[in-house]
mmCIF file of C-alpha atoms and ligand atoms in Angstrom:
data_model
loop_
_atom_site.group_PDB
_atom_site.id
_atom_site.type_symbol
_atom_site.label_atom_id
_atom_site.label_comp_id
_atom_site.label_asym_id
_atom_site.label_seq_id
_atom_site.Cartn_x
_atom_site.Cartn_y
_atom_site.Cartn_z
ATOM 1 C CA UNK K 17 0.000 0.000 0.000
ATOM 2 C CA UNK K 18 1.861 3.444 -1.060
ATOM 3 C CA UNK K 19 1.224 6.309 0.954
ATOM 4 C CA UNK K 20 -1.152 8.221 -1.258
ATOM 5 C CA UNK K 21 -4.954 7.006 -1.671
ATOM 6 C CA UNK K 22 -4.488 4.914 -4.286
ATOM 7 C CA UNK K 23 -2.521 1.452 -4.690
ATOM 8 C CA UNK K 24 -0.790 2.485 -7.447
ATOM 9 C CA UNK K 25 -1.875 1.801 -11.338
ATOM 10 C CA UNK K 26 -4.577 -0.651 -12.159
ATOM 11 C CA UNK K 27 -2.105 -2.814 -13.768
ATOM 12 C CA UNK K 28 -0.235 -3.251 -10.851
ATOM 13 C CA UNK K 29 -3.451 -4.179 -8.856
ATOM 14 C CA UNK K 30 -5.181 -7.523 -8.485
ATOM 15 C CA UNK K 31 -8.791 -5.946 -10.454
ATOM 16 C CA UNK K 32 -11.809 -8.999 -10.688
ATOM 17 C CA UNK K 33 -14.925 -8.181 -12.546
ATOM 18 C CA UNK K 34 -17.490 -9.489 -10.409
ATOM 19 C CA UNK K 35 -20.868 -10.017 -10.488
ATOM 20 C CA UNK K 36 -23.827 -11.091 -8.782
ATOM 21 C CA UNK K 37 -26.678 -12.953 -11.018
ATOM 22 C CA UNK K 38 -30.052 -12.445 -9.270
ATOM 23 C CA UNK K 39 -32.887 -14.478 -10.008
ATOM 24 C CA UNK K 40 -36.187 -13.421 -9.627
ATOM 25 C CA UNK K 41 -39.096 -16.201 -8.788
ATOM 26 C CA UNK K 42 -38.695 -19.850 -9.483
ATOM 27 C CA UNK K 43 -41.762 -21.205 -9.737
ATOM 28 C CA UNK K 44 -42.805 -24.863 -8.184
ATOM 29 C CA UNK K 45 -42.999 -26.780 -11.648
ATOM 30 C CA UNK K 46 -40.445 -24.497 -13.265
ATOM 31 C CA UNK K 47 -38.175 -27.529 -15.187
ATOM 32 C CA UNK K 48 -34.568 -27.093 -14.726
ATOM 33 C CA UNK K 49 -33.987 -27.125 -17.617
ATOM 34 C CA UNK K 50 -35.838 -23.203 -17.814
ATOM 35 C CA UNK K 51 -34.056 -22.067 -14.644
ATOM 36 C CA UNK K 52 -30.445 -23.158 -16.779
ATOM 37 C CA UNK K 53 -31.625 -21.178 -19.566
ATOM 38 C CA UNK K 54 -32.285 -17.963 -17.457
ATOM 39 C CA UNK K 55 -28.780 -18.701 -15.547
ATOM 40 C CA UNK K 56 -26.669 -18.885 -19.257
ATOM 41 C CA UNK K 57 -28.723 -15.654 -20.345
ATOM 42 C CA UNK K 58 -27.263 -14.047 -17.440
ATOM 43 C CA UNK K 59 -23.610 -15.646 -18.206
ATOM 44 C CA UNK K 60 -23.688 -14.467 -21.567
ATOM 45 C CA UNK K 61 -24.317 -10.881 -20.740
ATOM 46 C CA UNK K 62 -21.851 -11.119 -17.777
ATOM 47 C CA UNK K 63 -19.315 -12.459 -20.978
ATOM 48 C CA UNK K 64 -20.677 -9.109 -23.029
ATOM 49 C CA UNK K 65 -20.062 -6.815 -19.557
ATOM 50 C CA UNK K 66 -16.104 -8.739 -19.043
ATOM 51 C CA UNK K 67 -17.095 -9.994 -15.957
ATOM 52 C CA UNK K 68 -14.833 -13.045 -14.823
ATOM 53 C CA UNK K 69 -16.908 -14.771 -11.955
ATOM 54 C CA UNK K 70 -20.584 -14.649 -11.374
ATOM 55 C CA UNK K 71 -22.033 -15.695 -7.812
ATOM 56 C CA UNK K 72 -25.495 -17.391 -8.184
ATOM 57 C CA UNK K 73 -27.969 -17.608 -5.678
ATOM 58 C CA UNK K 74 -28.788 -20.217 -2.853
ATOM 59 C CA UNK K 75 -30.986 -23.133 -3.902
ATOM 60 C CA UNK K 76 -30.780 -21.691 -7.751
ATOM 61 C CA UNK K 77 -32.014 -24.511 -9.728
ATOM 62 C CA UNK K 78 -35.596 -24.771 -7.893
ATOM 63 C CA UNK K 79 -38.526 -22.686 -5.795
ATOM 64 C CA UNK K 80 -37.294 -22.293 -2.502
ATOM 65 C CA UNK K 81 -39.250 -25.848 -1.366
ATOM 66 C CA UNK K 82 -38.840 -25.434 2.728
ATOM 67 C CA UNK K 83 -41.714 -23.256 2.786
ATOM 68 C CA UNK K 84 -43.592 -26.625 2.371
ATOM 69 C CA UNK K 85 -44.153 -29.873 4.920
ATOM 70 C CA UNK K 86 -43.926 -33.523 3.807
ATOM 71 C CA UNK K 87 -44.052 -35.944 6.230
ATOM 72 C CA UNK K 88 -41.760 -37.685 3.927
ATOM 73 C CA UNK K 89 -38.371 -36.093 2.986
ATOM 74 C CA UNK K 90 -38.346 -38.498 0.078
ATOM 75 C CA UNK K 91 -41.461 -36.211 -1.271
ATOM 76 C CA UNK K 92 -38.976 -33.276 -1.853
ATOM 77 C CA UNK K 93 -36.232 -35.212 -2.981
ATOM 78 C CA UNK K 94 -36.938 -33.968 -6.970
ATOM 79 C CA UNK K 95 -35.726 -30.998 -6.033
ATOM 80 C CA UNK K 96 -32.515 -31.981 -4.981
ATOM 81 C CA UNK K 97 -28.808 -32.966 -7.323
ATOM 82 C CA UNK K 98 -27.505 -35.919 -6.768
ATOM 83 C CA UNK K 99 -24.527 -34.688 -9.100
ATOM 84 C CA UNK K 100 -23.415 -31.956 -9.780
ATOM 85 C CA UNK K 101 -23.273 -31.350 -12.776
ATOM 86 C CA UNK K 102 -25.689 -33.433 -13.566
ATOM 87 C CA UNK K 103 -27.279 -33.903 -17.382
ATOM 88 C CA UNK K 104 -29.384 -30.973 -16.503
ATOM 89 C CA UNK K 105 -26.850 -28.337 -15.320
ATOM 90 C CA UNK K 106 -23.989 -29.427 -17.504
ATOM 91 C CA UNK K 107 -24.702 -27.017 -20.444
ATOM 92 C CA UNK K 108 -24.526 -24.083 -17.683
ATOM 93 C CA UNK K 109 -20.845 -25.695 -16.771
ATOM 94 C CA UNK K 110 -20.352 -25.852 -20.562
ATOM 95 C CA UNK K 111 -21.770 -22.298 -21.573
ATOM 96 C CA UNK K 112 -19.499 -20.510 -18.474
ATOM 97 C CA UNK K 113 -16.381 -22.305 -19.593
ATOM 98 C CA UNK K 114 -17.048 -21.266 -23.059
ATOM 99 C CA UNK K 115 -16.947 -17.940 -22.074
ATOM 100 C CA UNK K 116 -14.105 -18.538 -19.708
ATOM 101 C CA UNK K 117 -16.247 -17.240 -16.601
ATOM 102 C CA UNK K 118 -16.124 -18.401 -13.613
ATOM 103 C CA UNK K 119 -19.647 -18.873 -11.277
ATOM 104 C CA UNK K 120 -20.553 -20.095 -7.800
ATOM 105 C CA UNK K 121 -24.430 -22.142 -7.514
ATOM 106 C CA UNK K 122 -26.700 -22.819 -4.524
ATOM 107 C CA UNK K 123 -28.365 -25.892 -4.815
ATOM 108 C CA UNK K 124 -29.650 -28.779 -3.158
ATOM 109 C CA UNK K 125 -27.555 -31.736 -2.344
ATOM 110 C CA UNK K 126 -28.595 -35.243 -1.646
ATOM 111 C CA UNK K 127 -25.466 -37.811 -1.239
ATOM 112 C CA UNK K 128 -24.630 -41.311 -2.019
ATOM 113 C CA UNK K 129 -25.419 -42.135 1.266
ATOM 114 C CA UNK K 130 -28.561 -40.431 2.078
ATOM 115 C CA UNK K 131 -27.300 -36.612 3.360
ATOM 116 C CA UNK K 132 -29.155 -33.587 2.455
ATOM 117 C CA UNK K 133 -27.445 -30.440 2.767
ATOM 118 C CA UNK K 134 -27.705 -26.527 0.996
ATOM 119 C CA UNK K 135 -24.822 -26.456 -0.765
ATOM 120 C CA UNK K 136 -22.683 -24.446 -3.102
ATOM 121 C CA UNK K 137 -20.135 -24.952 -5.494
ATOM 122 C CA UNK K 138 -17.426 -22.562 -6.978
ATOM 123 C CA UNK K 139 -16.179 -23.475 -10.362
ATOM 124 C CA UNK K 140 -13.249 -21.798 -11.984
ATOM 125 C CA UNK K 141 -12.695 -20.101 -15.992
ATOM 126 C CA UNK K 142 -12.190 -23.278 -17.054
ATOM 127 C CA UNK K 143 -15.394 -25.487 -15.620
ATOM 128 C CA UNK K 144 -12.976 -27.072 -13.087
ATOM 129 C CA UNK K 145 -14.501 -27.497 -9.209
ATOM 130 C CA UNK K 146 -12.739 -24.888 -7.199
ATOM 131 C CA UNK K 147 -14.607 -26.375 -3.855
ATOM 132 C CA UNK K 148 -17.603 -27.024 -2.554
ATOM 133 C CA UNK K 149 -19.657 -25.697 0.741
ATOM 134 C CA UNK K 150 -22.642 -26.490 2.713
ATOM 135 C CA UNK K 151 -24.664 -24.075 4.833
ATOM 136 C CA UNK K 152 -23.622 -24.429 8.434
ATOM 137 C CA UNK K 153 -26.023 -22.412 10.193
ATOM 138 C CA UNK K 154 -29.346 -23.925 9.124
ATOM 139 C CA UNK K 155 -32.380 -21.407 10.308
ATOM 140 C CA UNK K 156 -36.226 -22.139 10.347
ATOM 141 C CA UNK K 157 -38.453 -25.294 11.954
ATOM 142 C CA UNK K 158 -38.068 -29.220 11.850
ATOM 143 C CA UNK K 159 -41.911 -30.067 12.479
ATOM 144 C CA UNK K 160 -44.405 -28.832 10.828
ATOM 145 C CA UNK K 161 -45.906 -25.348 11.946
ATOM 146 C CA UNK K 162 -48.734 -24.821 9.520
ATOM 147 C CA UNK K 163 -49.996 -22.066 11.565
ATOM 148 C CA UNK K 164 -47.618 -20.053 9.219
ATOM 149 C CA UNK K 165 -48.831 -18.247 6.031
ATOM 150 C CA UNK K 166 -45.730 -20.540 4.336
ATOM 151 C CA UNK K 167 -42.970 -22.837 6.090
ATOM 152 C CA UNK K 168 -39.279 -22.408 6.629
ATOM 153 C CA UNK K 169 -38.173 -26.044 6.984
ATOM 154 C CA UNK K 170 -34.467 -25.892 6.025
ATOM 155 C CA UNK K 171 -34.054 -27.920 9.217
ATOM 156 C CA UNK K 172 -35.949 -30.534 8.420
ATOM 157 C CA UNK K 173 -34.541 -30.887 4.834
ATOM 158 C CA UNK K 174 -30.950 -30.284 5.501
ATOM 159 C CA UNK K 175 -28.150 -31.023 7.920
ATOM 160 C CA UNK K 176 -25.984 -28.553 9.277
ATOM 161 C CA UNK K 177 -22.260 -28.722 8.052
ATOM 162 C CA UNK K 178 -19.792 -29.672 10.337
ATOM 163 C CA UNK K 179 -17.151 -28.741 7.613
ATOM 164 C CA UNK K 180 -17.420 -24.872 8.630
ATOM 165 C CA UNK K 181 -15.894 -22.327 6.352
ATOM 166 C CA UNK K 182 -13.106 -22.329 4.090
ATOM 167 C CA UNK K 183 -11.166 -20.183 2.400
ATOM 168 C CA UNK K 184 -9.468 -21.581 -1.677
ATOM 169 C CA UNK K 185 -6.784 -19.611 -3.977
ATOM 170 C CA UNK K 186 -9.193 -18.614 -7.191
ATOM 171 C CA UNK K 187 -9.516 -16.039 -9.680
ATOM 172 C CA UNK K 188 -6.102 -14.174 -8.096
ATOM 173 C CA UNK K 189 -7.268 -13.864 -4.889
ATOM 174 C CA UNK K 190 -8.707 -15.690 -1.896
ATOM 175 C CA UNK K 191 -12.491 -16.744 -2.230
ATOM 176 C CA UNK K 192 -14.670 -17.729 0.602
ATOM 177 C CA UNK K 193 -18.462 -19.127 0.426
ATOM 178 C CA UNK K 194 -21.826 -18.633 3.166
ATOM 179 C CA UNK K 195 -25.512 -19.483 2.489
ATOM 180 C CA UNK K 196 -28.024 -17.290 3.418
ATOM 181 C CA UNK K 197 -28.459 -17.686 7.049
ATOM 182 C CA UNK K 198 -24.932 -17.693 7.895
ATOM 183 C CA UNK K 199 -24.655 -14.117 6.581
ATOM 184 C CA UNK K 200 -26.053 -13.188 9.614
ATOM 185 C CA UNK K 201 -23.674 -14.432 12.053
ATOM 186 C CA UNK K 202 -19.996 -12.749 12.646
ATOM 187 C CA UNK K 203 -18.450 -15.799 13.013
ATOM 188 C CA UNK K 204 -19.144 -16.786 9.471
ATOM 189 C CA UNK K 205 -16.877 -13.882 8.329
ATOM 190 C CA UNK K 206 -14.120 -13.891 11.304
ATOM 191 C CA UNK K 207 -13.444 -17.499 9.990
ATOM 192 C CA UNK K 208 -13.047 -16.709 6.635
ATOM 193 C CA UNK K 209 -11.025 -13.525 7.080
ATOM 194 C CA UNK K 210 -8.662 -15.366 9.891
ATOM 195 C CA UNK K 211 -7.967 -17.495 6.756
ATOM 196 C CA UNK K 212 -7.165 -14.180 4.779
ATOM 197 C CA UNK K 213 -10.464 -13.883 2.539
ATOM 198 C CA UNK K 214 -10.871 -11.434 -0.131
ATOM 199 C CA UNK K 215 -14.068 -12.464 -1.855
ATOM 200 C CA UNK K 216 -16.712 -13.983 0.247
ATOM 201 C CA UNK K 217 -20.093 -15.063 -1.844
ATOM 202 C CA UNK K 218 -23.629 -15.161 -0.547
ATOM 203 C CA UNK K 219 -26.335 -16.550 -2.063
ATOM 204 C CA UNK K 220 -29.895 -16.258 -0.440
ATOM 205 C CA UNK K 221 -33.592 -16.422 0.051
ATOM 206 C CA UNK K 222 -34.823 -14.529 2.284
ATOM 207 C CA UNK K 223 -38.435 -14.071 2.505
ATOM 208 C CA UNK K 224 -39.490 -10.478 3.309
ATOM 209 C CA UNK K 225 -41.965 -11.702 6.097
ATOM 210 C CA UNK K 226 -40.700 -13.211 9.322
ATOM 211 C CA UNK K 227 -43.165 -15.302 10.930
ATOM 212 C CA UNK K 228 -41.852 -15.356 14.712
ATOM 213 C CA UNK K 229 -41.793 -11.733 14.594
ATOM 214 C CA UNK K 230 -43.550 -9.629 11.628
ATOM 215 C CA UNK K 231 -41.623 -6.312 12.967
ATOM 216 C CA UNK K 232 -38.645 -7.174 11.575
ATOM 217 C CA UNK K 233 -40.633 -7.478 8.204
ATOM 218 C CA UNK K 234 -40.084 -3.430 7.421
ATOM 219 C CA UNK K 235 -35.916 -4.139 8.007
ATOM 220 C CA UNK K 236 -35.312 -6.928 6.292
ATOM 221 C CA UNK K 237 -33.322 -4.888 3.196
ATOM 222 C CA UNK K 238 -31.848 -2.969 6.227
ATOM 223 C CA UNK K 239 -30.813 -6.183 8.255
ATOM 224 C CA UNK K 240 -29.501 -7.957 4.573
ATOM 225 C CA UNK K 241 -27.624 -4.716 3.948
ATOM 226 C CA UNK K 242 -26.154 -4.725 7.545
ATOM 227 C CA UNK K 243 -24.842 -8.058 8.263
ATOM 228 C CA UNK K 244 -22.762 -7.868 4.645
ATOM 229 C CA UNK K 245 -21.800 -4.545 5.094
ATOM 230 C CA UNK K 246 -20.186 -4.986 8.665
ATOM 231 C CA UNK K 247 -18.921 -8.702 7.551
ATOM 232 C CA UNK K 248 -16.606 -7.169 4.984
ATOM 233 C CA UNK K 249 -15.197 -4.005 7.111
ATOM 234 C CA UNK K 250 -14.747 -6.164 10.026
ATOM 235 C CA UNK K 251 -12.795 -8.454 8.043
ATOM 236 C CA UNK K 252 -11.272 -6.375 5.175
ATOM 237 C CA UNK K 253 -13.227 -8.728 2.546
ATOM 238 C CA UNK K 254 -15.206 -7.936 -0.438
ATOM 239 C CA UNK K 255 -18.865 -9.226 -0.222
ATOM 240 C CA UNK K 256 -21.265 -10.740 -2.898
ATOM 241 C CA UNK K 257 -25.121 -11.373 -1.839
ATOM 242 C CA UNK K 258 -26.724 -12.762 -4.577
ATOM 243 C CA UNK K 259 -30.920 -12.721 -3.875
ATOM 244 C CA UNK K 260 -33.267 -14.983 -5.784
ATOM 245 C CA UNK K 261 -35.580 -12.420 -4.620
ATOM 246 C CA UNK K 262 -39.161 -11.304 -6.265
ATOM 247 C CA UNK K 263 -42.814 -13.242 -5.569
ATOM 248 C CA UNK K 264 -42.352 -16.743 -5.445
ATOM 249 C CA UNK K 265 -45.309 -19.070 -5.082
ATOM 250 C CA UNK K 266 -47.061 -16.147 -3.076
ATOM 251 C CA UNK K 267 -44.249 -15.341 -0.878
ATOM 252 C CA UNK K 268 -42.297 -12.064 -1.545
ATOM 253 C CA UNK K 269 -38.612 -12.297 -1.357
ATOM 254 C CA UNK K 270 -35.999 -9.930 -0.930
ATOM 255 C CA UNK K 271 -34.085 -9.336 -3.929
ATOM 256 C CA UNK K 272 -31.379 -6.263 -3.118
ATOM 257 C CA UNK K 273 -28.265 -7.963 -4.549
ATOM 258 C CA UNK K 274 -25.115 -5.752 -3.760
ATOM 259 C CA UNK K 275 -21.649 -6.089 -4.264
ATOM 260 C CA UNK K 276 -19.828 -4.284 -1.136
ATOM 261 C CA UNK K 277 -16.142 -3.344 -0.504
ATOM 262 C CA UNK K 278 -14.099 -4.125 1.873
ATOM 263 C CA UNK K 279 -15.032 -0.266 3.394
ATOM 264 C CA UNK K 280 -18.533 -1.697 4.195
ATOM 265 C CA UNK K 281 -19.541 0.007 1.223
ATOM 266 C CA UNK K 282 -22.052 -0.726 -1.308
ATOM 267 C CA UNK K 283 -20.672 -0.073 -4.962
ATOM 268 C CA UNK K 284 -23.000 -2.186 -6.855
ATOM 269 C CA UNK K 285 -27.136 -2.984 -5.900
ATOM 270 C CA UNK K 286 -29.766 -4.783 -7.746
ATOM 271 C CA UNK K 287 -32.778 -2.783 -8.801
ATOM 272 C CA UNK K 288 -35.148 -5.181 -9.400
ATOM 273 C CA UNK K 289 -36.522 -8.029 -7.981
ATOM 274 C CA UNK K 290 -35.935 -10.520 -11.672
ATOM 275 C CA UNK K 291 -33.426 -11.477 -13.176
ATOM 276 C CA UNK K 292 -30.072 -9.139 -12.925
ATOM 277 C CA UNK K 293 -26.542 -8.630 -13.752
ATOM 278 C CA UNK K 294 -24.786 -6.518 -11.098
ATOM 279 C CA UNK K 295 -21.159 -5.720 -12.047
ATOM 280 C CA UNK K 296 -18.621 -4.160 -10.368
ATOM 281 C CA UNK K 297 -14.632 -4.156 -10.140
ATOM 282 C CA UNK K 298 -13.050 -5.561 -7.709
ATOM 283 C CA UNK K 299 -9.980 -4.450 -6.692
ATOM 284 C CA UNK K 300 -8.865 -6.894 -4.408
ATOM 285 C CA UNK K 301 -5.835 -5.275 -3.117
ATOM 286 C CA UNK K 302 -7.955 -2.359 -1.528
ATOM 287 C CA UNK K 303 -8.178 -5.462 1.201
ATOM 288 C CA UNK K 304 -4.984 -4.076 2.460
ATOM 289 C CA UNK K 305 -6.236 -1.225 3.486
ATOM 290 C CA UNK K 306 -8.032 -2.869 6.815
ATOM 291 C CA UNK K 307 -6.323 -5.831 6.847
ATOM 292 C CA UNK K 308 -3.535 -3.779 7.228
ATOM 293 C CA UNK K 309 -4.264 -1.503 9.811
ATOM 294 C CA UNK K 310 -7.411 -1.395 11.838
ATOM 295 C CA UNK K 311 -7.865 -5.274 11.148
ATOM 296 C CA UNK K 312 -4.481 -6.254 11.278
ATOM 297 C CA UNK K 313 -5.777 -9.588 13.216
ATOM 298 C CA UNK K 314 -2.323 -10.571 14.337
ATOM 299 C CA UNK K 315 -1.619 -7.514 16.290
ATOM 300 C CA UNK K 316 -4.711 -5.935 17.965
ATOM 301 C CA UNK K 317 -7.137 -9.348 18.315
ATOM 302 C CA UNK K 318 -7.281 -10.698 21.816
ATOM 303 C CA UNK K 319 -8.610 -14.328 21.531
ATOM 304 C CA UNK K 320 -7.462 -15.136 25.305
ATOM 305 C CA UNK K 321 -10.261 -13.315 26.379
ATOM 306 C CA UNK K 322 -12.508 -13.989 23.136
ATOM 307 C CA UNK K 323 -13.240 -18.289 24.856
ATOM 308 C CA UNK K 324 -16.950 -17.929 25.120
ATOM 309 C CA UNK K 325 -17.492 -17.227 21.857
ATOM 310 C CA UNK K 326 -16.209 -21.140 21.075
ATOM 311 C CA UNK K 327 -16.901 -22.861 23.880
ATOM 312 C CA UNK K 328 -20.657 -21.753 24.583
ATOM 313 C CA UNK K 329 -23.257 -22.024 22.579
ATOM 314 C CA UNK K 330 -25.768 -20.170 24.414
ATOM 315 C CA UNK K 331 -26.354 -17.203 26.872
ATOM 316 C CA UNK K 332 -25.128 -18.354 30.343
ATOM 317 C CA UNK K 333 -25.887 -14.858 32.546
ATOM 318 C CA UNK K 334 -23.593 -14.566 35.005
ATOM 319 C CA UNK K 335 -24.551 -14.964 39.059
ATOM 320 C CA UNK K 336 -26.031 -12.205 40.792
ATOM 321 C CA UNK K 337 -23.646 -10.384 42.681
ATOM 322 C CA UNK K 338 -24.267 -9.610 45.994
ATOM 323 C CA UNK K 339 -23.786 -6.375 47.823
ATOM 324 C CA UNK K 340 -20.006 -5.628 48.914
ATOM 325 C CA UNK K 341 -19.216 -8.442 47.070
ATOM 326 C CA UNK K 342 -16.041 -8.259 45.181
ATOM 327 C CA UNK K 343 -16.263 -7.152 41.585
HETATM 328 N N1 ING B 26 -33.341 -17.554 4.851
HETATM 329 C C1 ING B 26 -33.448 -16.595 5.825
HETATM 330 C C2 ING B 26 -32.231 -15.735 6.074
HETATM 331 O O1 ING B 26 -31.518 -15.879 7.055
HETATM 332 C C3 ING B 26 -34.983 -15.916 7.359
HETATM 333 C C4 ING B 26 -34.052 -17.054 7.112
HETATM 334 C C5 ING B 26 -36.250 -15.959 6.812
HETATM 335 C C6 ING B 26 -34.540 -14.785 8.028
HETATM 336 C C7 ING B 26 -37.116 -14.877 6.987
HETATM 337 C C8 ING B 26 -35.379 -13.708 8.202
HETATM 338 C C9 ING B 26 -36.673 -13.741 7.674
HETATM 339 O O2 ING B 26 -32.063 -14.824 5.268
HETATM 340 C C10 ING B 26 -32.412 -18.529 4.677
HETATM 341 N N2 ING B 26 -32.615 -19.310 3.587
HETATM 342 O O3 ING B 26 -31.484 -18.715 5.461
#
């Protein structure tokens, strides 16, 4: 970092087009096959726009199906991959490394041996699998709660990762993943940025009304905006949330895709709730300036003192203290 503003001359700086490729609604019977289409349309005018990695949303291929109960998970397993690609999303593996982009999907994942998780996969210019994640902090219900306008049964339908978060050399930098949910938890970016992150993508879908308390229903742009914002300042990172956003079998979604420094600012927002292209460039040397000097982890964090925040999981309130006690 030289002492003026700057970092010196683009060429000289690590610049990634990025972009985030919103989707609005998928509907229930919507084939895969459709959804594909709409994902290459937005490749091919990230390839006309230069962009060199597109982040996808969370669950991309189909509606987001945990706002609906089966007694038997088998009766959602059509919307999950059991490859990936598979013979349906191999032409958008095809069309991205014909254009030599780069993309990271949300989708459902059913194993070999029977697991379900919400999972997302980055794959490089050249259609080879950079890595793969799984959502590790899995919100909503297991049982069924039909007293609810819709469902949010993620935690019936998928099993938290124990794999955590991790951070992989790609596109010239370091690239991290989250789902959703985890977005909204500081630990999902502290682990990625004590790993060094640069480039964390988010896909999500998050429905604009919030059963176990409707008041939050007026700030959930605000609360989206918030959690990324602070996520990449606190951890000098550049931050993708990619919405599939918009009305979706009668539930409104937020769309409000951004692209956001590592400042905490936003440089790049969706403006609708379909599907979009929002590009920006990416310098990913501007990382130095926090991880260099507020952030500089290795000399100002204190994790001696930091032990509840791995060893409990929730609230334990200290004792009361009694009067002319010591402190
Ligand atoms: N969705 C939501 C999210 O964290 C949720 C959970 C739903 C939060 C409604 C607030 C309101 O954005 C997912 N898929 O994690």
């Amino acid at each position: 970092m030289t002492a003026d503003d700057g970092d010196g001359p683009d060429a000289a700086r690590r610049m990634l087009r990025v972009a985030a490729g919103q989707l609005g609604p998928v509907g229930r019977d919507e084939p895969r096959s459709s959804v594909v289409a709409r994902l290459i349309a937005l490749l091919d005018r990230a390839a006309d726009r230069g962009v060199e990695l597109v982040a996808f949303p969370e669950l991309a291929l189909t509606t987001f199906f945990p706002r609906w109960y089966t007694e038997e998970l088998s009766g959602h397993d059509h919307y999950f991959e059991t490859e990936m690609p598979g013979p349906e999303t191999k032409p958008l593996f095809d069309a991205a490394a014909s254009h030599g982009i780069g993309f990271s999907l949300g989708y459902a994942e059913l194993t070999p041996d029977g697991h379900r998780y919400n999972t997302t996969i980055l794959v490089d210019g050249a259609g080879g699998e950079v890595a793969r994640f799984r959502k590790v902090h899995i919100p909503g219900h297991e049982d069924d709660e039909p007293w609810r306008p819709f469902q949010h049964l993620e935690r019936r339908y998928f099993e938290e990762s124990d794999q955590g978060f991790g951070v992989w050399p790609a596109f010239g930098g370091l690239v991290g993943m989250a789902t959703c949910n985890d977005r909204r938890w500081p630990e999902t970016y502290r682990e990625m940025g004590l790993q060094g992150v640069e480039l964390i993508l988010i896909g999500y879908n998050t429905p604009i009304h919030y059963a176990p308390d409707p008041g939050q229903n007026a700030l959930q742009g605000f609360h989206n905006a918030l959690v990324m914002q602070a996520g990449a300042y606190q951890n000098g990172t550049w931050v993708v949330g990619v919405a599939k956003g918009g009305t979706e079998e009668g539930v409104e979604s937020l769309a409000q895709s951004a692209i956001i420094a590592p400042s905490g600012q936003i440089v790049a927002q969706a403006v609708t709730s379909g599907d979009e292209l929002v590009v920006a460039d990416c310098d990913l040397d501007w990382c130095r300036h926090y991880k260099e000097t507020l952030f500089d982890f290795a000399r100002y964090r204190r994790p001696e003192v930091y032990r509840r925040i791995t060893t409990q999981k929730g609230v334990e309130v200290p004792p009361p203290r009694h009067e002319g006690a010591e402190p």
